[in-house]
Short mmCIF file of C-alpha atoms and ligand atoms in Angstrom, two decimals:
data_model
loop_
_atom_site.label_atom_id
_atom_site.label_comp_id
_atom_site.label_asym_id
_atom_site.label_seq_id
_atom_site.Cartn_x
_atom_site.Cartn_y
_atom_site.Cartn_z
CA MET A 1 0.02 0.04 -0.06
CA SER A 2 1.44 3.40 -0.93
CA ALA A 3 2.05 5.69 1.97
CA THR A 4 0.96 8.62 -0.19
CA THR A 5 -2.66 7.20 -0.82
CA ALA A 6 -4.80 8.34 2.07
CA HIS A 7 -6.86 5.53 3.77
CA ARG A 8 -10.49 6.56 4.15
CA VAL A 9 -11.60 5.71 7.64
CA ALA A 10 -15.11 6.10 9.09
CA VAL A 11 -14.93 7.11 12.74
CA ILE A 12 -17.67 6.22 15.18
CA GLY A 13 -16.45 7.63 18.49
CA GLY A 14 -19.79 6.60 20.10
CA ASP A 15 -20.68 7.06 23.74
CA GLY A 16 -18.84 7.60 27.05
CA ILE A 17 -15.13 7.10 26.87
CA GLY A 18 -15.49 6.05 23.15
CA PRO A 19 -14.59 9.43 21.56
CA GLU A 20 -11.75 9.94 24.12
CA VAL A 21 -9.96 6.66 23.30
CA THR A 22 -10.67 6.87 19.64
CA ALA A 23 -8.99 10.43 19.48
CA GLU A 24 -5.80 8.88 20.92
CA ALA A 25 -5.94 5.91 18.49
CA LEU A 26 -6.03 8.39 15.61
CA LYS A 27 -3.25 10.59 17.16
CA VAL A 28 -1.00 7.52 17.26
CA VAL A 29 -1.97 6.39 13.64
CA ARG A 30 -0.97 9.83 12.40
CA GLY A 31 2.04 9.86 14.53
CA ALA A 32 3.27 6.63 12.85
CA GLY A 33 3.07 8.49 9.54
CA VAL A 34 0.16 6.75 8.12
CA ILE A 35 -2.02 9.04 5.92
CA ILE A 36 -5.69 8.73 6.76
CA GLU A 37 -8.76 10.66 5.79
CA THR A 38 -11.35 10.51 8.41
CA THR A 39 -15.11 11.25 8.57
CA GLU A 40 -16.98 11.24 11.90
CA PHE A 41 -20.24 9.47 12.16
CA ASP A 42 -22.37 10.62 15.11
CA LEU A 43 -23.86 7.19 16.18
CA GLY A 44 -24.52 5.48 19.50
CA GLY A 45 -26.90 5.95 22.43
CA ALA A 46 -26.56 9.70 22.69
CA ARG A 47 -27.47 10.13 19.05
CA TYR A 48 -30.46 7.73 19.39
CA LEU A 49 -31.66 9.86 22.37
CA ARG A 50 -31.48 13.03 20.24
CA ASP A 51 -33.26 11.94 16.91
CA GLY A 52 -34.10 8.30 17.16
CA GLU A 53 -31.47 7.18 14.69
CA ILE A 54 -29.49 3.87 15.47
CA LEU A 55 -28.18 2.98 12.13
CA SER A 56 -30.32 3.84 9.12
CA ASP A 57 -30.07 2.24 5.80
CA ASP A 58 -28.76 5.42 4.34
CA THR A 59 -25.88 5.76 6.99
CA LEU A 60 -25.05 2.06 6.43
CA SER A 61 -24.69 2.62 2.73
CA GLN A 62 -22.48 5.60 3.30
CA LEU A 63 -20.20 3.48 5.70
CA ARG A 64 -19.76 0.92 2.88
CA ALA A 65 -17.77 3.39 0.98
CA TYR A 66 -14.96 3.60 3.47
CA ASP A 67 -11.75 1.52 3.70
CA ALA A 68 -12.29 0.85 7.50
CA ILE A 69 -14.42 1.74 10.38
CA LEU A 70 -12.82 2.70 13.65
CA LEU A 71 -15.27 2.55 16.59
CA GLY A 72 -14.77 3.70 20.25
CA ALA A 73 -17.62 2.21 22.28
CA VAL A 74 -21.32 2.65 22.24
CA GLY A 75 -23.97 2.34 25.02
CA THR A 76 -25.34 4.80 27.57
CA PRO A 77 -27.29 3.97 30.68
CA GLU A 78 -30.32 6.01 29.51
CA VAL A 79 -31.08 3.56 26.50
CA PRO A 80 -32.49 0.11 27.36
CA PRO A 81 -29.79 -2.48 27.06
CA GLY A 82 -29.58 -4.29 23.81
CA LEU A 83 -31.00 -1.73 21.60
CA ILE A 84 -27.81 -0.02 20.37
CA GLU A 85 -25.90 -3.29 20.60
CA ARG A 86 -28.30 -5.08 18.22
CA GLY A 87 -29.14 -2.10 16.17
CA LEU A 88 -25.67 -0.71 15.49
CA LEU A 89 -22.78 -3.10 16.48
CA LEU A 90 -24.58 -6.43 15.51
CA ARG A 91 -26.18 -4.80 12.50
CA MET A 92 -22.80 -3.73 11.07
CA ARG A 93 -21.38 -7.14 11.71
CA PHE A 94 -24.25 -8.85 9.91
CA GLU A 95 -24.82 -6.36 7.03
CA LEU A 96 -21.20 -5.74 6.32
CA ASP A 97 -20.50 -9.59 6.71
CA LEU A 98 -17.85 -9.16 9.30
CA TYR A 99 -17.60 -12.82 9.72
CA VAL A 100 -14.27 -12.95 11.68
CA ASN A 101 -13.86 -11.38 15.21
CA GLN A 102 -10.10 -11.50 15.72
CA ARG A 103 -8.85 -10.80 19.25
CA PRO A 104 -5.14 -11.15 20.14
CA PHE A 105 -3.97 -11.70 23.63
CA SER A 106 -0.50 -11.49 24.98
CA GLY A 107 0.90 -10.89 28.62
CA THR A 108 1.65 -13.00 31.66
CA ALA A 109 -1.44 -14.45 33.56
CA PRO A 110 -1.85 -13.52 37.21
CA GLY A 111 0.27 -16.06 39.32
CA SER A 112 2.09 -17.21 36.14
CA SER A 113 5.78 -16.71 35.44
CA ARG A 114 5.64 -17.46 31.72
CA PRO A 115 4.19 -15.07 29.04
CA HIS A 116 1.53 -16.18 26.63
CA ASP A 117 0.60 -15.05 23.02
CA PHE A 118 -2.49 -16.35 21.38
CA VAL A 119 -5.34 -15.11 19.12
CA VAL A 120 -8.97 -15.97 19.27
CA ILE A 121 -10.84 -16.28 16.09
CA ARG A 122 -14.59 -15.90 16.96
CA GLU A 123 -17.10 -16.67 14.26
CA ASN A 124 -19.03 -13.30 14.22
CA THR A 125 -22.20 -13.59 12.15
CA GLU A 126 -24.01 -16.72 13.24
CA GLY A 127 -24.47 -18.90 16.53
CA PRO A 128 -26.99 -17.65 19.10
CA TYR A 129 -26.44 -14.11 17.95
CA VAL A 130 -28.77 -14.27 14.85
CA GLY A 131 -31.93 -13.65 16.69
CA GLU A 132 -33.50 -17.02 15.95
CA GLY A 133 -36.27 -18.07 18.32
CA GLY A 134 -39.17 -16.52 20.02
CA VAL A 135 -41.46 -16.30 22.93
CA LEU A 136 -44.90 -17.89 23.55
CA ARG A 137 -47.47 -17.23 26.30
CA LYS A 138 -45.54 -14.20 27.50
CA GLY A 139 -46.24 -13.00 31.01
CA THR A 140 -48.02 -16.34 31.97
CA PRO A 141 -46.81 -19.03 34.13
CA HIS A 142 -46.60 -21.04 31.02
CA GLU A 143 -44.27 -18.74 29.30
CA VAL A 144 -41.70 -20.37 26.90
CA ALA A 145 -38.67 -18.75 25.28
CA THR A 146 -36.41 -20.36 22.69
CA GLN A 147 -33.02 -18.99 21.30
CA GLY A 148 -31.62 -21.19 18.73
CA SER A 149 -28.02 -21.37 17.53
CA VAL A 150 -27.66 -21.05 13.74
CA ASN A 151 -24.51 -22.65 12.21
CA SER A 152 -24.05 -22.81 8.47
CA ARG A 153 -21.42 -25.09 6.84
CA MET A 154 -20.37 -22.06 4.77
CA GLY A 155 -20.15 -19.76 7.94
CA VAL A 156 -18.17 -22.25 9.92
CA GLU A 157 -15.96 -23.19 7.06
CA ARG A 158 -14.90 -19.58 6.31
CA ALA A 159 -14.09 -18.84 10.07
CA CYS A 160 -12.12 -22.14 10.28
CA ARG A 161 -10.32 -21.34 7.11
CA TYR A 162 -9.28 -17.89 8.31
CA ALA A 163 -8.07 -19.42 11.54
CA PHE A 164 -5.88 -22.08 9.75
CA GLU A 165 -4.42 -19.32 7.55
CA MET A 166 -3.58 -17.23 10.58
CA ALA A 167 -2.01 -20.35 12.25
CA MET A 168 0.25 -20.72 9.12
CA GLY A 169 1.71 -17.45 9.80
CA ARG A 170 2.29 -18.03 13.59
CA ARG A 171 3.19 -21.24 15.39
CA GLN A 172 1.20 -23.55 13.27
CA HIS A 173 -1.08 -24.67 16.08
CA LEU A 174 -5.01 -24.31 16.05
CA THR A 175 -7.34 -25.30 18.78
CA LEU A 176 -11.16 -25.72 18.10
CA VAL A 177 -13.15 -24.80 21.13
CA HIS A 178 -16.92 -25.87 21.40
CA LYS A 179 -19.11 -28.05 23.49
CA THR A 180 -19.39 -31.00 21.28
CA ASN A 181 -20.29 -33.38 24.05
CA VAL A 182 -23.64 -31.46 24.79
CA LEU A 183 -24.35 -29.39 21.63
CA THR A 184 -24.15 -32.44 19.40
CA PHE A 185 -25.82 -30.92 16.31
CA ALA A 186 -23.81 -27.73 16.03
CA GLY A 187 -20.77 -29.36 17.53
CA ASP A 188 -20.79 -32.10 15.00
CA LEU A 189 -20.97 -29.48 12.12
CA TRP A 190 -18.09 -27.58 13.60
CA GLN A 191 -15.87 -30.63 14.32
CA ARG A 192 -16.49 -32.01 10.88
CA THR A 193 -15.97 -28.73 9.13
CA PHE A 194 -12.69 -28.17 11.09
CA ASN A 195 -11.38 -31.52 10.24
CA ALA A 196 -12.18 -31.02 6.58
CA VAL A 197 -10.45 -27.64 6.36
CA ALA A 198 -7.49 -29.20 8.52
CA ALA A 199 -6.72 -31.57 5.57
CA GLU A 200 -5.75 -28.44 3.54
CA PHE A 201 -3.26 -27.43 6.13
CA PRO A 202 -1.35 -30.46 6.90
CA THR A 203 1.43 -28.63 8.74
CA VAL A 204 -0.75 -27.16 11.29
CA ALA A 205 -1.12 -29.17 14.49
CA THR A 206 -4.64 -29.12 15.85
CA ALA A 207 -6.31 -29.59 19.22
CA TYR A 208 -9.86 -29.62 20.59
CA ASN A 209 -11.00 -28.26 23.91
CA HIS A 210 -14.46 -28.10 25.49
CA VAL A 211 -15.29 -24.52 26.29
CA ASP A 212 -15.52 -25.09 30.16
CA ALA A 213 -12.06 -26.78 30.12
CA ALA A 214 -10.77 -23.98 27.95
CA CYS A 215 -11.74 -21.57 30.71
CA ILE A 216 -9.42 -23.36 33.11
CA TYR A 217 -6.50 -23.41 30.65
CA PHE A 218 -7.01 -19.61 29.96
CA VAL A 219 -6.23 -19.05 33.59
CA GLN A 220 -3.77 -21.94 34.41
CA ASP A 221 -1.97 -22.75 31.10
CA PRO A 222 -2.67 -20.01 28.44
CA GLN A 223 0.76 -20.84 26.87
CA ARG A 224 -0.63 -23.96 25.27
CA TYR A 225 -2.52 -21.82 22.81
CA ASP A 226 -1.45 -20.24 19.41
CA VAL A 227 -4.73 -19.71 17.55
CA ILE A 228 -8.21 -20.64 18.79
CA VAL A 229 -11.25 -20.85 16.59
CA THR A 230 -14.70 -20.92 18.12
CA ASP A 231 -18.42 -19.98 17.79
CA ASN A 232 -19.90 -16.50 18.49
CA LEU A 233 -21.08 -16.81 21.92
CA PHE A 234 -18.26 -18.96 23.21
CA GLY A 235 -15.91 -16.49 21.68
CA ASP A 236 -17.66 -13.63 23.29
CA ILE A 237 -17.29 -14.96 26.78
CA LEU A 238 -13.70 -16.50 26.25
CA THR A 239 -12.28 -13.15 25.05
CA ASP A 240 -13.50 -11.38 28.17
CA LEU A 241 -11.50 -14.00 30.10
CA GLY A 242 -8.70 -13.57 27.71
CA GLY A 243 -8.49 -9.84 28.39
CA ALA A 244 -8.68 -10.57 32.19
CA VAL A 245 -5.56 -12.84 32.08
CA SER A 246 -3.68 -10.58 29.73
CA GLY A 247 -3.42 -7.29 31.56
CA GLY A 248 -7.00 -6.39 31.76
CA ILE A 249 -9.86 -5.37 29.48
CA GLY A 250 -8.10 -1.80 29.11
CA LEU A 251 -5.54 -3.60 26.70
CA ALA A 252 -7.94 -5.88 24.75
CA SER A 253 -8.25 -5.03 21.12
CA SER A 254 -10.52 -6.40 18.39
CA ALA A 255 -10.99 -6.61 14.62
CA ASN A 256 -14.34 -7.38 13.04
CA LEU A 257 -13.21 -8.59 9.59
CA ASN A 258 -14.65 -9.14 6.19
CA PRO A 259 -11.67 -11.00 4.79
CA ALA A 260 -13.53 -11.22 1.42
CA ARG A 261 -13.12 -7.41 1.33
CA THR A 262 -16.69 -6.91 -0.06
CA GLY A 263 -16.91 -4.00 2.29
CA PRO A 264 -14.98 -2.22 5.09
CA SER A 265 -13.96 -4.06 8.22
CA MET A 266 -14.58 -2.58 11.73
CA PHE A 267 -12.08 -2.14 14.47
CA GLU A 268 -13.04 -1.58 18.06
CA PRO A 269 -11.67 -2.08 21.68
CA VAL A 270 -13.37 -5.02 23.57
CA HIS A 271 -14.29 -2.68 26.42
CA GLY A 272 -17.52 -0.73 26.75
CA SER A 273 -18.29 3.03 27.02
CA ALA A 274 -17.60 3.19 30.83
CA PRO A 275 -19.87 6.17 31.53
CA ASP A 276 -18.61 6.23 35.13
CA ILE A 277 -15.27 7.54 34.10
CA VAL A 278 -16.16 9.77 31.18
CA GLY A 279 -14.28 13.08 31.06
CA THR A 280 -12.00 12.11 33.94
CA GLY A 281 -8.98 11.26 31.83
CA LYS A 282 -8.87 7.80 33.44
CA ALA A 283 -9.76 5.77 30.33
CA ASN A 284 -6.96 3.62 29.13
CA PRO A 285 -6.65 4.24 25.32
CA VAL A 286 -4.28 1.37 24.73
CA ALA A 287 -7.12 -1.02 23.75
CA ALA A 288 -8.34 1.57 21.15
CA ILE A 289 -4.71 2.15 19.91
CA LEU A 290 -4.04 -1.65 19.48
CA SER A 291 -7.33 -1.87 17.67
CA ALA A 292 -6.15 0.88 15.28
CA ALA A 293 -2.99 -1.21 14.69
CA LEU A 294 -5.14 -4.18 13.72
CA MET A 295 -6.75 -1.70 11.28
CA LEU A 296 -3.41 -0.82 9.87
CA ASP A 297 -2.50 -4.53 9.43
CA PHE A 298 -5.72 -4.93 7.42
CA LEU A 299 -4.95 -1.91 5.33
CA GLY A 300 -1.57 -3.17 4.47
CA GLU A 301 0.41 -0.86 6.74
CA THR A 302 2.00 -3.64 8.68
CA THR A 303 5.29 -1.90 9.50
CA ALA A 304 3.44 0.95 11.29
CA ALA A 305 1.21 -1.52 12.96
CA ASP A 306 4.15 -3.38 14.37
CA ARG A 307 5.73 -0.28 15.61
CA ILE A 308 2.54 0.79 17.44
CA ARG A 309 2.35 -2.70 19.13
CA GLN A 310 6.09 -2.37 20.13
CA ALA A 311 5.37 1.10 21.62
CA CYS A 312 2.43 -0.13 23.56
CA GLU A 313 4.64 -2.81 25.36
CA GLN A 314 6.59 -0.02 27.13
CA PRO A 315 5.03 1.32 30.32
CA VAL A 316 2.64 4.21 30.01
CA SER A 317 1.21 6.61 32.55
CA GLY A 318 -0.84 9.70 33.07
CA SER A 319 -4.20 10.71 31.66
CA THR A 320 -5.82 9.25 28.53
CA SER A 321 -4.33 11.99 26.38
CA ASP A 322 -0.97 11.73 28.07
CA ILE A 323 -0.82 8.13 27.21
CA GLY A 324 -1.81 8.71 23.70
CA SER A 325 0.85 11.38 23.24
CA GLN A 326 3.46 9.08 24.80
CA ILE A 327 2.80 6.34 22.46
CA ALA A 328 2.50 8.70 19.47
CA ALA A 329 5.88 10.20 20.34
CA ARG A 330 7.42 6.58 20.44
CA VAL A 331 6.07 5.58 16.96
CA ALA A 332 7.08 8.88 15.19
CA GLY A 333 9.77 7.61 12.81
C1 IPM B 1 -18.40 -7.81 22.30
C2 IPM B 1 -19.60 -7.27 23.04
C3 IPM B 1 -20.77 -7.39 22.09
C4 IPM B 1 -20.95 -8.96 21.84
C5 IPM B 1 -22.13 -6.86 22.69
C6 IPM B 1 -21.92 -5.39 23.01
C7 IPM B 1 -23.36 -6.94 21.73
O1 IPM B 1 -19.77 -7.96 24.26
O2 IPM B 1 -18.06 -7.19 21.22
O3 IPM B 1 -17.82 -8.75 22.65
O4 IPM B 1 -21.65 -9.66 22.51
O5 IPM B 1 -20.42 -9.29 20.77
MN1 MN B 2 -18.25 -9.37 24.79
#
């Protein structure tokens, strides 16, 4: 990618600390010498309270024209939970076909003396997230609710293939995490699909963990992992745990990827909008900065991305903007 061509980035700062950490991420990207052209999109809980828009068809089609979307955090206590998450975040994941959620973890788990370094590839468009199911006899003692997990061969296969390709570029080890002993229908589809894709990557060693056992290994032996592939809900839960054993959620970054590149991919920290600390300068911008580094990887700016990751490994201190400035100064080449 030529350094003289500006990458067009749609910026959704969102709510709470979202705009604060996003501003620092952009400061660092520019500090690393990457030329970006940004457009702010005012979306999130605050926008919804103002005029009712969560994510209109028109806004969505504008977003499609960008090379990438950088998101801070969305959600505000005044809006009922789920509304913005489903209407904005999940809608973007589904409509832009962001079928891989890539979440890297490195650090040393509490009580451990050895560092770990692994990546979770979470399937991002299927599973229990699709909204399948319904409710009957609501409000009566006989109320029934179902919420199915939708798993397509195509959806599972593309997530597995992405994970195998990632493992090829790393330590060539991939673990499937599921619950095949209980979720026999979905688990069987995942296991067979994983095995079929594995045949295309004979040099990648494979393993399987049930998700409950994986929770123990995340805490007690995370060094065993290189790349993990798992379903949408297991991946959601496991990656919070991954953050907790890797220096905290303030460092956890994520990429919502459309590897087929039929539209922009979206990059966001794992943490939420933290309305309790908004405006205090206490928000750690490192997760947003590392998410921007994942964006640069995807835009082909891998040298700048690596420099940013190295800069984030050195100690940082001070306010949100102090930390952003320190890291920006380190990456200036
Ligand atoms: C995440 C978040 C989202 C998810 C919520 C906000 C819908 O927890 O990105 O991990 O469950 O995927
Ligand atoms: Mn989550």
